[in-house]
């Protein structure tokens, strides 16, 4: 049953069946469930079920959590996903930008921008800043984030065509004035 549910992509049902089998094995020592096969399934699918349960719990708590903690926990689950090789099960890899888009909360968007700035992913941080602008958050409230992104990009070497196009768009946008000023200072203009 577990294999059948896994093959049809019904991971929650597979997890439920596996947990019920483990309960029966532990409660009844002489049950007819194949213990070895059940343990092999736990080993094979355990990380996937842990990931899915933790992601579900995170999404349920998301409205009650500090945005920086929420981003940190989501990133930890992304790392767990990669380290456990969960892509083999056909589960979509979690992406922070998609997660943040789903909630569209200014605090969460700013937290994601801070996270990307801490990793020196300046252009990714700019994507979050653009979302804050779309939500009509005053530029002054994002000044520090804009300055960090601008200084980082100003000091970096080279950009690809998409990044250059983005910079051209932002250079004429008054909302991004703090970003542009920091970027120009970083390039030595």
Tab-separated table of N, CA and C in Angstrom, residues 1-8 10 13-15 17-18 20 37 41:
chain	number	residue	atom	x	y	z
A	1	UNK	N	0.805	-1.191	0.000
A	1	UNK	CA	0.000	0.000	0.000
A	1	UNK	C	0.852	1.261	0.000
A	2	UNK	N	1.938	1.252	0.778
A	2	UNK	CA	2.810	2.431	0.835
A	2	UNK	C	3.393	2.702	-0.544
A	3	UNK	N	3.904	1.663	-1.195
A	3	UNK	CA	4.503	1.813	-2.529
A	3	UNK	C	3.459	2.322	-3.525
A	4	UNK	N	2.253	1.799	-3.451
A	4	UNK	CA	1.181	2.210	-4.343
A	4	UNK	C	0.890	3.699	-4.179
A	5	UNK	N	0.775	4.146	-2.952
A	5	UNK	CA	0.498	5.565	-2.686
A	5	UNK	C	1.668	6.435	-3.142
A	6	UNK	N	2.893	5.966	-2.942
A	6	UNK	CA	4.072	6.720	-3.378
A	6	UNK	C	4.073	6.852	-4.900
A	7	UNK	N	3.785	5.760	-5.595
A	7	UNK	CA	3.775	5.772	-7.059
A	7	UNK	C	2.724	6.718	-7.620
A	8	UNK	N	1.637	6.900	-6.891
A	8	UNK	CA	0.584	7.804	-7.367
A	8	UNK	C	0.752	9.225	-6.830
A	10	UNK	N	0.705	10.296	-3.771
A	10	UNK	CA	-0.103	10.607	-2.591
A	10	UNK	C	0.749	10.351	-1.348
A	13	UNK	N	-0.833	10.084	2.253
A	13	UNK	CA	-1.472	8.789	2.486
A	13	UNK	C	-0.426	7.703	2.725
A	14	UNK	N	0.658	7.748	1.954
A	14	UNK	CA	1.735	6.769	2.138
A	14	UNK	C	2.326	6.894	3.537
A	15	UNK	N	2.532	8.115	3.990
A	15	UNK	CA	3.061	8.360	5.337
A	15	UNK	C	2.098	7.800	6.382
A	17	UNK	N	-0.165	5.358	6.007
A	17	UNK	CA	-0.139	3.889	5.981
A	17	UNK	C	1.112	3.345	6.660
A	18	UNK	N	2.237	3.974	6.408
A	18	UNK	CA	3.481	3.510	7.006
A	18	UNK	C	3.445	3.682	8.528
A	20	UNK	N	0.776	3.708	10.388
A	20	UNK	CA	-0.166	2.711	10.928
A	20	UNK	C	0.481	1.331	10.990
A	37	UNK	N	10.310	-5.291	5.397
A	37	UNK	CA	9.898	-4.399	4.298
A	37	UNK	C	9.437	-3.048	4.843
A	41	UNK	N	11.041	0.612	4.025
A	41	UNK	CA	10.254	1.753	3.554
A	41	UNK	C	10.489	2.973	4.436
